[in-house]
CSV table of N, CA and C in Angstrom, one decimal:
chain,number,residue,atom,x,y,z
A,48,LEU,N,86.9,126.1,68.9
A,48,LEU,CA,87.4,126.3,67.6
A,48,LEU,C,87.6,124.9,67.0
A,49,SER,N,87.0,124.7,65.8
A,49,SER,CA,87.1,123.4,65.1
A,49,SER,C,87.8,123.5,63.8
A,50,GLY,N,88.2,124.7,63.4
A,50,GLY,CA,88.9,124.8,62.1
A,50,GLY,C,89.3,126.3,61.8
A,51,ALA,N,90.0,126.4,60.7
A,51,ALA,CA,90.4,127.8,60.3
A,51,ALA,C,90.6,127.8,58.8
A,52,MET,N,90.3,128.9,58.2
A,52,MET,CA,90.6,129.2,56.8
A,52,MET,C,91.3,130.5,56.8
A,53,THR,N,92.4,130.6,55.9
A,53,THR,CA,93.0,131.9,55.7
A,53,THR,C,93.1,132.2,54.2
A,54,PHE,N,92.9,133.4,53.9
A,54,PHE,CA,93.0,133.9,52.5
A,54,PHE,C,94.1,134.9,52.3
A,55,GLY,N,94.7,134.9,51.2
A,55,GLY,CA,95.7,135.9,50.9
A,55,GLY,C,95.8,136.2,49.4
A,56,VAL,N,96.8,137.1,49.1
A,56,VAL,CA,96.9,137.5,47.7
A,56,VAL,C,97.3,136.4,46.8
A,57,GLY,N,98.1,135.4,47.3
A,57,GLY,CA,98.5,134.3,46.5
A,57,GLY,C,99.5,134.6,45.4
A,58,PRO,N,99.7,133.8,44.4
A,58,PRO,CA,100.7,134.0,43.4
A,58,PRO,C,100.4,135.3,42.7
A,59,MET,N,101.5,136.0,42.3
A,59,MET,CA,101.4,137.3,41.7
A,59,MET,C,100.6,137.3,40.4
A,60,ASN,N,100.7,136.2,39.6
A,60,ASN,CA,99.9,136.2,38.4
A,60,ASN,C,98.7,135.3,38.4
A,61,GLY,N,98.3,134.9,39.6
A,61,GLY,CA,97.1,133.9,39.6
A,61,GLY,C,95.9,134.4,38.9
A,62,HIS,N,95.7,135.7,39.0
A,62,HIS,CA,94.5,136.3,38.3
A,62,HIS,C,94.5,136.1,36.8
A,63,MET,N,95.7,135.9,36.2
A,63,MET,CA,95.8,135.7,34.8
A,63,MET,C,95.3,134.4,34.3
A,64,LEU,N,94.8,133.5,35.2
A,64,LEU,CA,94.2,132.3,34.8
A,64,LEU,C,92.8,132.6,34.2
A,65,VAL,N,92.3,133.8,34.5
A,65,VAL,CA,90.9,134.2,34.1
A,65,VAL,C,91.0,135.4,33.2
A,66,GLU,N,90.4,135.3,32.0
A,66,GLU,CA,90.4,136.4,31.0
A,66,GLU,C,89.8,137.7,31.6
A,67,GLY,N,90.6,138.8,31.5
A,67,GLY,CA,90.1,140.1,31.9
A,67,GLY,C,90.1,140.4,33.4
A,68,ALA,N,90.7,139.5,34.2
A,68,ALA,CA,90.7,139.6,35.6
A,68,ALA,C,91.9,140.5,36.1
A,69,SER,N,91.8,141.1,37.2
A,69,SER,CA,92.9,141.9,37.8
A,69,SER,C,93.1,141.2,39.2
A,70,ARG,N,94.2,141.6,39.8
A,70,ARG,CA,94.5,141.0,41.1
A,70,ARG,C,93.4,141.3,42.1
A,71,GLU,N,92.7,142.4,42.0
A,71,GLU,CA,91.6,142.7,42.9
A,71,GLU,C,90.4,141.8,42.8
A,72,ASP,N,90.3,141.0,41.7
A,72,ASP,CA,89.2,140.1,41.5
A,72,ASP,C,89.3,138.8,42.2
A,73,CYS,N,90.4,138.5,42.8
A,73,CYS,CA,90.6,137.2,43.4
A,73,CYS,C,91.4,137.2,44.7
A,74,LEU,N,91.2,136.1,45.4
A,74,LEU,CA,92.0,135.8,46.6
A,74,LEU,C,92.4,134.3,46.5
A,75,THR,N,93.4,134.0,47.3
A,75,THR,CA,93.8,132.6,47.3
A,75,THR,C,93.5,132.0,48.7
A,76,LEU,N,92.9,130.9,48.7
A,76,LEU,CA,92.7,130.2,50.0
A,76,LEU,C,94.0,129.6,50.3
A,77,THR,N,94.7,130.1,51.3
A,77,THR,CA,96.1,129.7,51.6
A,77,THR,C,96.1,128.5,52.6
A,78,ARG,N,95.2,128.5,53.5
A,78,ARG,CA,95.1,127.4,54.4
A,78,ARG,C,93.7,127.0,54.7
A,79,LEU,N,93.5,125.7,54.9
A,79,LEU,CA,92.2,125.2,55.3
A,79,LEU,C,92.5,124.0,56.3
A,80,CYS,N,92.1,124.1,57.5
A,80,CYS,CA,92.3,123.1,58.5
A,80,CYS,C,91.1,122.9,59.3
A,81,MET,N,90.7,121.6,59.4
A,81,MET,CA,89.5,121.3,60.2
A,81,MET,C,90.0,120.1,61.1
A,82,TRP,N,89.6,120.1,62.4
A,82,TRP,CA,90.0,119.1,63.3
A,82,TRP,C,88.9,118.8,64.3
A,83,GLY,N,89.2,117.8,65.1
A,83,GLY,CA,88.2,117.5,66.1
A,83,GLY,C,87.2,116.5,65.6
A,84,ASP,N,86.2,116.2,66.3
A,84,ASP,CA,85.2,115.3,66.0
A,84,ASP,C,84.1,115.9,65.2
A,85,LEU,N,84.4,116.2,63.9
A,85,LEU,CA,83.5,116.9,63.0
A,85,LEU,C,82.9,115.9,62.0
A,86,PRO,N,81.7,116.2,61.4
A,86,PRO,CA,81.2,115.3,60.4
A,86,PRO,C,82.1,115.3,59.2
A,87,PRO,N,82.0,114.3,58.3
A,87,PRO,CA,82.9,114.2,57.2
A,87,PRO,C,82.8,115.4,56.2
A,88,ASN,N,81.7,116.0,56.1
A,88,ASN,CA,81.5,117.1,55.1
A,88,ASN,C,81.7,118.5,55.8
A,89,ALA,N,82.2,118.6,57.0
A,89,ALA,CA,82.4,119.8,57.7
A,89,ALA,C,83.2,120.8,56.9
A,90,ALA,N,84.3,120.4,56.2
A,90,ALA,CA,85.1,121.3,55.5
A,90,ALA,C,84.4,121.9,54.3
A,91,SER,N,83.7,121.1,53.5
A,91,SER,CA,83.0,121.6,52.3
A,91,SER,C,81.9,122.5,52.8
A,92,ARG,N,81.2,122.2,53.9
A,92,ARG,CA,80.1,123.0,54.4
A,92,ARG,C,80.7,124.4,54.8
A,93,ALA,N,81.8,124.4,55.5
A,93,ALA,CA,82.4,125.6,55.9
A,93,ALA,C,82.9,126.5,54.6
A,94,LEU,N,83.4,125.8,53.6
A,94,LEU,CA,83.8,126.5,52.4
A,94,LEU,C,82.6,127.1,51.7
A,95,GLY,N,81.4,126.4,51.8
A,95,GLY,CA,80.2,126.9,51.2
A,95,GLY,C,79.7,128.2,51.9
A,96,MET,N,79.8,128.2,53.3
A,96,MET,CA,79.4,129.3,54.0
A,96,MET,C,80.3,130.5,53.7
A,97,VAL,N,81.6,130.3,53.7
A,97,VAL,CA,82.5,131.4,53.5
A,97,VAL,C,82.3,131.9,52.0
A,98,SER,N,82.2,131.0,51.1
A,98,SER,CA,82.0,131.5,49.7
A,98,SER,C,80.7,132.3,49.5
A,99,ARG,N,79.6,131.9,50.2
A,99,ARG,CA,78.4,132.7,50.1
A,99,ARG,C,78.6,134.1,50.7
A,100,SER,N,79.3,134.1,51.8
A,100,SER,CA,79.6,135.4,52.5
A,100,SER,C,80.4,136.3,51.6
A,101,LEU,N,81.5,135.8,51.0
A,101,LEU,CA,82.3,136.5,50.1
A,101,LEU,C,81.6,137.0,48.9
A,102,ARG,N,80.7,136.2,48.3
A,102,ARG,CA,79.9,136.6,47.2
A,102,ARG,C,78.9,137.7,47.6
A,103,ALA,N,78.4,137.7,48.8
A,103,ALA,CA,77.4,138.7,49.2
A,103,ALA,C,78.0,140.0,49.6
A,104,HIS,N,79.3,140.0,50.2
A,104,HIS,CA,79.8,141.1,50.8
A,104,HIS,C,81.1,141.7,50.2
A,105,THR,N,81.5,141.1,49.1
A,105,THR,CA,82.8,141.6,48.5
A,105,THR,C,82.5,141.8,47.0
A,106,ASP,N,83.5,142.3,46.3
A,106,ASP,CA,83.5,142.4,44.8
A,106,ASP,C,84.4,141.3,44.2
A,107,LEU,N,84.8,140.4,45.0
A,107,LEU,CA,85.6,139.3,44.5
A,107,LEU,C,84.9,138.5,43.4
A,108,ARG,N,85.6,138.0,42.4
A,108,ARG,CA,85.0,137.2,41.4
A,108,ARG,C,85.3,135.8,41.5
A,109,PHE,N,86.5,135.4,42.0
A,109,PHE,CA,86.9,134.0,42.1
A,109,PHE,C,87.9,133.8,43.2
A,110,LEU,N,88.1,132.6,43.6
A,110,LEU,CA,89.1,132.1,44.5
A,110,LEU,C,90.0,131.1,43.9
A,111,ILE,N,91.2,131.0,44.3
A,111,ILE,CA,92.2,130.0,43.8
A,111,ILE,C,92.7,129.3,45.1
A,112,THR,N,92.9,128.0,44.9
A,112,THR,CA,93.6,127.3,46.0
A,112,THR,C,94.4,126.1,45.4
A,113,TYR,N,95.2,125.5,46.2
A,113,TYR,CA,96.2,124.5,45.8
A,113,TYR,C,96.1,123.3,46.7
A,114,ALA,N,96.3,122.1,46.2
A,114,ALA,CA,96.4,120.9,47.0
A,114,ALA,C,97.8,120.3,46.7
A,115,ASP,N,98.5,119.9,47.7
A,115,ASP,CA,99.9,119.5,47.6
A,115,ASP,C,100.0,118.0,47.5
A,116,PRO,N,100.2,117.4,46.3
A,116,PRO,CA,100.4,116.0,46.2
A,116,PRO,C,101.5,115.4,47.1
A,117,ALA,N,102.5,116.2,47.3
A,117,ALA,CA,103.6,115.8,48.2
A,117,ALA,C,103.2,115.5,49.6
A,118,GLN,N,102.0,116.1,50.0
A,118,GLN,CA,101.5,115.8,51.3
A,118,GLN,C,100.3,114.8,51.2
A,119,GLY,N,100.2,114.2,50.0
A,119,GLY,CA,99.1,113.2,49.8
A,119,GLY,C,97.7,113.8,49.5
A,120,HIS,N,97.7,115.1,49.2
A,120,HIS,CA,96.4,115.8,48.9
A,120,HIS,C,96.1,115.9,47.4
A,121,THR,N,94.9,115.6,47.1
A,121,THR,CA,94.4,115.8,45.7
A,121,THR,C,93.3,116.9,45.6
A,122,GLY,N,92.8,117.4,46.7
A,122,GLY,CA,91.8,118.4,46.7
A,122,GLY,C,90.4,117.8,46.7
A,123,VAL,N,90.2,116.7,47.4
A,123,VAL,CA,88.9,116.1,47.5
A,123,VAL,C,87.8,117.1,48.0
A,124,ILE,N,88.2,117.9,49.0
A,124,ILE,CA,87.3,118.9,49.5
A,124,ILE,C,86.9,119.9,48.5
A,125,TYR,N,87.8,120.3,47.6
A,125,TYR,CA,87.5,121.3,46.6
A,125,TYR,C,86.6,120.6,45.5
A,126,GLN,N,86.9,119.4,45.2
A,126,GLN,CA,86.1,118.6,44.3
A,126,GLN,C,84.6,118.5,44.8
A,127,ALA,N,84.5,118.2,46.0
A,127,ALA,CA,83.1,118.1,46.6
A,127,ALA,C,82.4,119.4,46.6
A,128,SER,N,83.2,120.5,46.6
A,128,SER,CA,82.6,121.8,46.6
A,128,SER,C,82.5,122.5,45.2
A,129,ASN,N,82.7,121.7,44.2
A,129,ASN,CA,82.5,122.1,42.8
A,129,ASN,C,83.5,123.2,42.3
A,130,TRP,N,84.7,123.1,42.8
A,130,TRP,CA,85.8,124.0,42.3
A,130,TRP,C,86.2,123.4,40.9
A,131,ALA,N,86.6,124.3,40.0
A,131,ALA,CA,87.1,123.9,38.7
A,131,ALA,C,88.6,123.5,38.9
A,132,TYR,N,88.9,122.3,38.4
A,132,TYR,CA,90.3,121.9,38.4
A,132,TYR,C,91.0,122.3,37.1
A,133,THR,N,92.2,123.0,37.3
A,133,THR,CA,92.9,123.5,36.1
A,133,THR,C,94.2,122.9,35.9
A,134,GLY,N,94.5,121.8,36.5
A,134,GLY,CA,95.8,121.1,36.3
A,134,GLY,C,96.8,121.4,37.4
A,135,LEU,N,98.0,121.2,37.1
A,135,LEU,CA,99.1,121.4,38.0
A,135,LEU,C,99.7,122.8,37.8
A,136,SER,N,100.1,123.4,39.0
A,136,SER,CA,100.8,124.7,39.0
A,136,SER,C,102.2,124.5,38.5
A,137,GLU,N,102.8,125.6,38.3
A,137,GLU,CA,104.3,125.6,38.0
A,137,GLU,C,105.0,125.3,39.3
A,138,PRO,N,106.0,124.4,39.3
A,138,PRO,CA,106.7,124.1,40.5
A,138,PRO,C,107.5,125.3,41.0
A,139,THR,N,107.5,125.6,42.3
A,139,THR,CA,108.3,126.6,42.8
A,139,THR,C,109.3,126.1,43.9
A,140,PRO,N,110.5,126.4,43.8
A,140,PRO,CA,111.5,125.8,44.8
A,140,PRO,C,111.3,126.5,46.2
A,141,LEU,N,111.8,125.8,47.2
A,141,LEU,CA,111.9,126.4,48.5
A,141,LEU,C,113.3,126.8,48.7
A,142,TYR,N,113.6,127.8,49.5
A,142,TYR,CA,114.9,128.4,49.8
A,142,TYR,C,115.4,127.9,51.1
A,143,ASP,N,116.6,127.4,51.1
A,143,ASP,CA,117.4,127.2,52.4
A,143,ASP,C,118.5,128.2,52.4
A,144,LEU,N,118.4,129.1,53.4
A,144,LEU,CA,119.4,130.2,53.6
A,144,LEU,C,120.5,129.8,54.4
A,145,GLY,N,120.9,128.5,54.5
A,145,GLY,CA,122.0,128.1,55.3
A,145,GLY,C,121.7,127.7,56.7
A,146,ASP,N,120.4,127.8,57.1
A,146,ASP,CA,120.0,127.5,58.5
A,146,ASP,C,119.1,126.2,58.5
A,147,GLY,N,118.9,125.6,57.3
A,147,GLY,CA,118.1,124.4,57.3
A,147,GLY,C,116.6,124.6,57.3
A,148,VAL,N,116.2,125.9,57.4
A,148,VAL,CA,114.8,126.2,57.4
A,148,VAL,C,114.3,126.5,56.0
A,149,LEU,N,113.3,125.8,55.5
A,149,LEU,CA,112.8,126.0,54.1
A,149,LEU,C,111.8,127.1,54.1
A,150,ARG,N,112.0,128.0,53.1
A,150,ARG,CA,111.2,129.2,53.0
A,150,ARG,C,110.7,129.3,51.6
A,151,HIS,N,109.5,129.9,51.5
A,151,HIS,CA,108.9,130.2,50.2
A,151,HIS,C,109.6,131.5,49.7
A,152,SER,N,109.7,131.6,48.3
A,152,SER,CA,110.4,132.8,47.8
A,152,SER,C,109.7,134.1,48.2
A,153,ARG,N,108.4,134.1,48.4
A,153,ARG,CA,107.7,135.3,48.9
A,153,ARG,C,108.2,135.7,50.3
A,154,THR,N,108.4,134.7,51.2
A,154,THR,CA,108.9,135.0,52.5
A,154,THR,C,110.3,135.5,52.5
A,155,VAL,N,111.1,135.0,51.6
A,155,VAL,CA,112.5,135.5,51.4
A,155,VAL,C,112.5,136.9,50.9
A,156,GLY,N,111.6,137.2,50.0
A,156,GLY,CA,111.4,138.5,49.5
A,156,GLY,C,111.0,139.5,50.5
A,157,HIS,N,110.1,139.1,51.4
A,157,HIS,CA,109.7,140.0,52.5
A,157,HIS,C,110.8,140.3,53.5
A,158,ILE,N,111.6,139.3,53.7
A,158,ILE,CA,112.7,139.5,54.7
A,158,ILE,C,113.8,140.3,54.2
A,159,TYR,N,114.2,139.9,52.9
A,159,TYR,CA,115.5,140.5,52.4
A,159,TYR,C,115.2,141.5,51.2
A,160,GLY,N,114.0,141.7,50.9
A,160,GLY,CA,113.7,142.7,49.8
A,160,GLY,C,113.9,142.1,48.4
A,161,THR,N,114.3,140.9,48.3
A,161,THR,CA,114.6,140.2,47.0
A,161,THR,C,114.5,138.7,47.3
A,162,HIS,N,114.3,138.0,46.2
A,162,HIS,CA,114.4,136.5,46.3
A,162,HIS,C,115.4,136.1,45.2
A,163,SER,N,116.2,137.1,44.7
A,163,SER,CA,117.2,136.8,43.7
A,163,SER,C,118.4,136.0,44.3
A,164,ILE,N,118.7,134.9,43.8
A,164,ILE,CA,119.8,134.1,44.4
A,164,ILE,C,121.1,134.9,44.2
A,165,ARG,N,121.3,135.5,43.1
A,165,ARG,CA,122.5,136.3,42.9
A,165,ARG,C,122.7,137.4,43.9
A,166,LEU,N,121.6,138.1,44.1
A,166,LEU,CA,121.7,139.2,45.1
A,166,LEU,C,121.8,138.7,46.5
A,167,LEU,N,121.2,137.7,46.9
A,167,LEU,CA,121.3,137.1,48.2
A,167,LEU,C,122.7,136.6,48.4
A,168,ARG,N,123.3,136.0,47.4
A,168,ARG,CA,124.7,135.5,47.6
A,168,ARG,C,125.7,136.7,47.6
A,169,GLN,N,125.4,137.8,46.9
A,169,GLN,CA,126.2,139.0,47.0
A,169,GLN,C,126.2,139.5,48.4
A,170,ARG,N,125.1,139.3,49.1
A,170,ARG,CA,125.0,139.8,50.5
A,170,ARG,C,125.6,138.8,51.5
A,171,GLY,N,126.2,137.7,51.0
A,171,GLY,CA,126.9,136.7,51.9
A,171,GLY,C,125.9,135.7,52.4
A,172,ILE,N,124.8,135.6,51.9
A,172,ILE,CA,123.8,134.6,52.4
A,172,ILE,C,124.0,133.3,51.5
A,173,LYS,N,124.2,132.2,52.2
A,173,LYS,CA,124.3,130.9,51.5
A,173,LYS,C,122.9,130.4,51.1
A,174,VAL,N,122.6,130.4,49.9
A,174,VAL,CA,121.3,130.1,49.4
A,174,VAL,C,121.4,128.7,48.6
A,175,LYS,N,120.4,127.9,49.0
A,175,LYS,CA,120.3,126.6,48.2
A,175,LYS,C,118.8,126.5,47.9
A,176,LEU,N,118.5,126.2,46.6
A,176,LEU,CA,117.1,125.9,46.2
A,176,LEU,C,116.8,124.5,46.3
A,177,LEU,N,115.7,124.2,46.8
A,177,LEU,CA,115.2,122.8,46.9
A,177,LEU,C,113.9,122.7,46.0
A,178,PRO,N,114.0,121.9,44.9
A,178,PRO,CA,112.9,121.8,44.0
A,178,PRO,C,111.7,121.2,44.8
A,179,GLN,N,110.5,121.7,44.4
A,179,GLN,CA,109.3,121.1,45.0
A,179,GLN,C,108.4,120.7,43.8
A,180,PRO,N,107.6,119.7,44.0
A,180,PRO,CA,106.7,119.2,42.9
A,180,PRO,C,105.6,120.3,42.7
A,181,PRO,N,105.0,120.3,41.5
A,181,PRO,CA,103.8,121.2,41.3
A,181,PRO,C,102.6,120.7,42.2
A,182,LYS,N,101.7,121.7,42.3
A,182,LYS,CA,100.5,121.4,43.2
A,182,LYS,C,99.3,121.4,42.3
A,183,HIS,N,98.2,120.7,42.7
A,183,HIS,CA,96.9,120.7,42.0
A,183,HIS,C,96.3,122.1,42.2
A,184,ARG,N,95.8,122.7,41.1
A,184,ARG,CA,95.3,124.0,41.2
A,184,ARG,C,93.7,124.0,41.0
A,185,TYR,N,93.0,124.7,41.8
A,185,TYR,CA,91.6,124.8,41.7
A,185,TYR,C,91.1,126.2,41.8
A,186,ILE,N,90.0,126.5,41.0
A,186,ILE,CA,89.4,127.9,41.0
A,186,ILE,C,87.9,127.7,41.3
A,187,TYR,N,87.5,128.6,42.2
A,187,TYR,CA,86.0,128.7,42.5
A,187,TYR,C,85.5,130.0,42.1
A,188,PHE,N,84.5,130.0,41.3
A,188,PHE,CA,83.9,131.3,40.7
A,188,PHE,C,82.8,131.8,41.6
A,189,LEU,N,83.1,132.8,42.4
A,189,LEU,CA,82.0,133.5,43.2
A,189,LEU,C,81.0,134.1,42.3
A,190,ASP,N,81.5,134.7,41.2
A,190,ASP,CA,80.6,135.2,40.1
A,190,ASP,C,80.6,134.2,39.0
A,191,ARG,N,79.5,133.4,39.0
A,191,ARG,CA,79.4,132.2,38.1
A,191,ARG,C,79.6,132.6,36.6
A,192,ARG,N,79.2,133.9,36.3
A,192,ARG,CA,79.3,134.3,34.9
A,192,ARG,C,80.8,134.3,34.5
A,193,TRP,N,81.7,134.4,35.4
A,193,TRP,CA,83.1,134.5,35.1
A,193,TRP,C,83.7,133.1,34.7
A,194,ARG,N,83.0,132.0,35.0
A,194,ARG,CA,83.6,130.7,34.7
A,194,ARG,C,83.9,130.5,33.2
A,195,LYS,N,83.2,131.2,32.4
A,195,LYS,CA,83.4,131.1,30.9
A,195,LYS,C,84.7,131.8,30.5
A,196,ARG,N,85.2,132.7,31.4
A,196,ARG,CA,86.5,133.4,31.2
A,196,ARG,C,87.7,132.6,31.5
A,197,LEU,N,87.6,131.4,32.0
A,197,LEU,CA,88.7,130.6,32.4
A,197,LEU,C,89.6,130.4,31.2
A,198,ARG,N,90.9,130.7,31.3
A,198,ARG,CA,91.8,130.4,30.2
A,198,ARG,C,92.2,129.0,30.3
A,199,GLY,N,92.1,128.3,29.3
A,199,GLY,CA,92.5,126.9,29.3
A,199,GLY,C,91.3,126.0,29.7
A,200,PRO,N,91.3,124.8,29.5
A,200,PRO,CA,90.2,123.9,29.8
A,200,PRO,C,90.1,123.5,31.3
A,201,GLU,N,88.9,123.3,31.8
A,201,GLU,CA,88.8,122.6,33.0
A,201,GLU,C,89.2,121.1,32.8
A,202,MET,N,89.8,120.5,33.8
A,202,MET,CA,90.3,119.2,33.6
A,202,MET,C,89.6,118.2,34.5
A,203,PRO,N,89.6,116.9,34.2
A,203,PRO,CA,89.0,116.0,35.2
A,203,PRO,C,89.8,116.0,36.5
A,204,TYR,N,89.0,115.8,37.6
A,204,TYR,CA,89.6,115.9,38.9
A,204,TYR,C,90.6,114.7,39.1
A,205,PRO,N,91.7,115.0,39.8
A,205,PRO,CA,92.7,114.0,40.1
A,205,PRO,C,92.1,113.1,41.1
A,206,LYS,N,92.4,111.8,41.1
A,206,LYS,CA,92.0,110.8,42.1
A,206,LYS,C,93.1,110.5,43.0
A,207,PRO,N,92.8,110.3,44.3
A,207,PRO,CA,93.8,109.9,45.2
A,207,PRO,C,94.2,108.5,45.0
A,208,SER,N,95.5,108.2,45.2
A,208,SER,CA,95.9,106.9,45.1
A,208,SER,C,95.5,106.1,46.4
A,209,THR,N,95.6,104.9,46.4
A,209,THR,CA,95.1,104.1,47.5
A,209,THR,C,95.9,104.4,48.8
A,210,HIS,N,97.1,104.8,48.7
A,210,HIS,CA,97.9,105.1,49.9
A,210,HIS,C,97.9,106.6,50.3
A,211,GLN,N,97.2,107.4,49.5
A,211,GLN,CA,97.1,108.9,49.9
A,211,GLN,C,95.9,109.1,50.8
A,212,GLU,N,96.0,110.1,51.7
A,212,GLU,CA,94.9,110.5,52.5
A,212,GLU,C,94.0,111.3,51.5
A,213,GLN,N,92.7,111.4,51.8
A,213,GLN,CA,91.8,112.1,51.0
A,213,GLN,C,91.5,113.5,51.5
A,214,SER,N,92.3,114.4,51.1
A,214,SER,CA,92.1,115.8,51.5
A,214,SER,C,92.3,116.7,50.3
């Protein structure tokens, strides 16, 4: 095993980035990890293979993914694979429920049935929100005709600073 990719439903309103799209038209690339002694372009080649397979065997129209600048990532792999850059996402805080473990609001919602701070506090859970910076957002159109449906402009790719790793 030299790497892994996982896809999920992603943000509830991610599909709204594309005119006329529904939640069933897209998936979010939630994790991409490659390791070992692989050629420099292994990740973009793997993305290409998966994209071709999704195009051929599903009704998906596009994929969404994010690169985390807080981790030094600008999305160089997505840039090399011709994903459309749409700018920065809305920042979403992480939740500390008093145990020091940081959780995404979706995880909190799955565990407790809500991510409402007021309701969690009513249940006696000590909630603290920790702001997170926005992430770089990319869209890949499996159905190339849908690219013209993108709401808002494609933007120039962000460049890594000299001290950031290129991922």
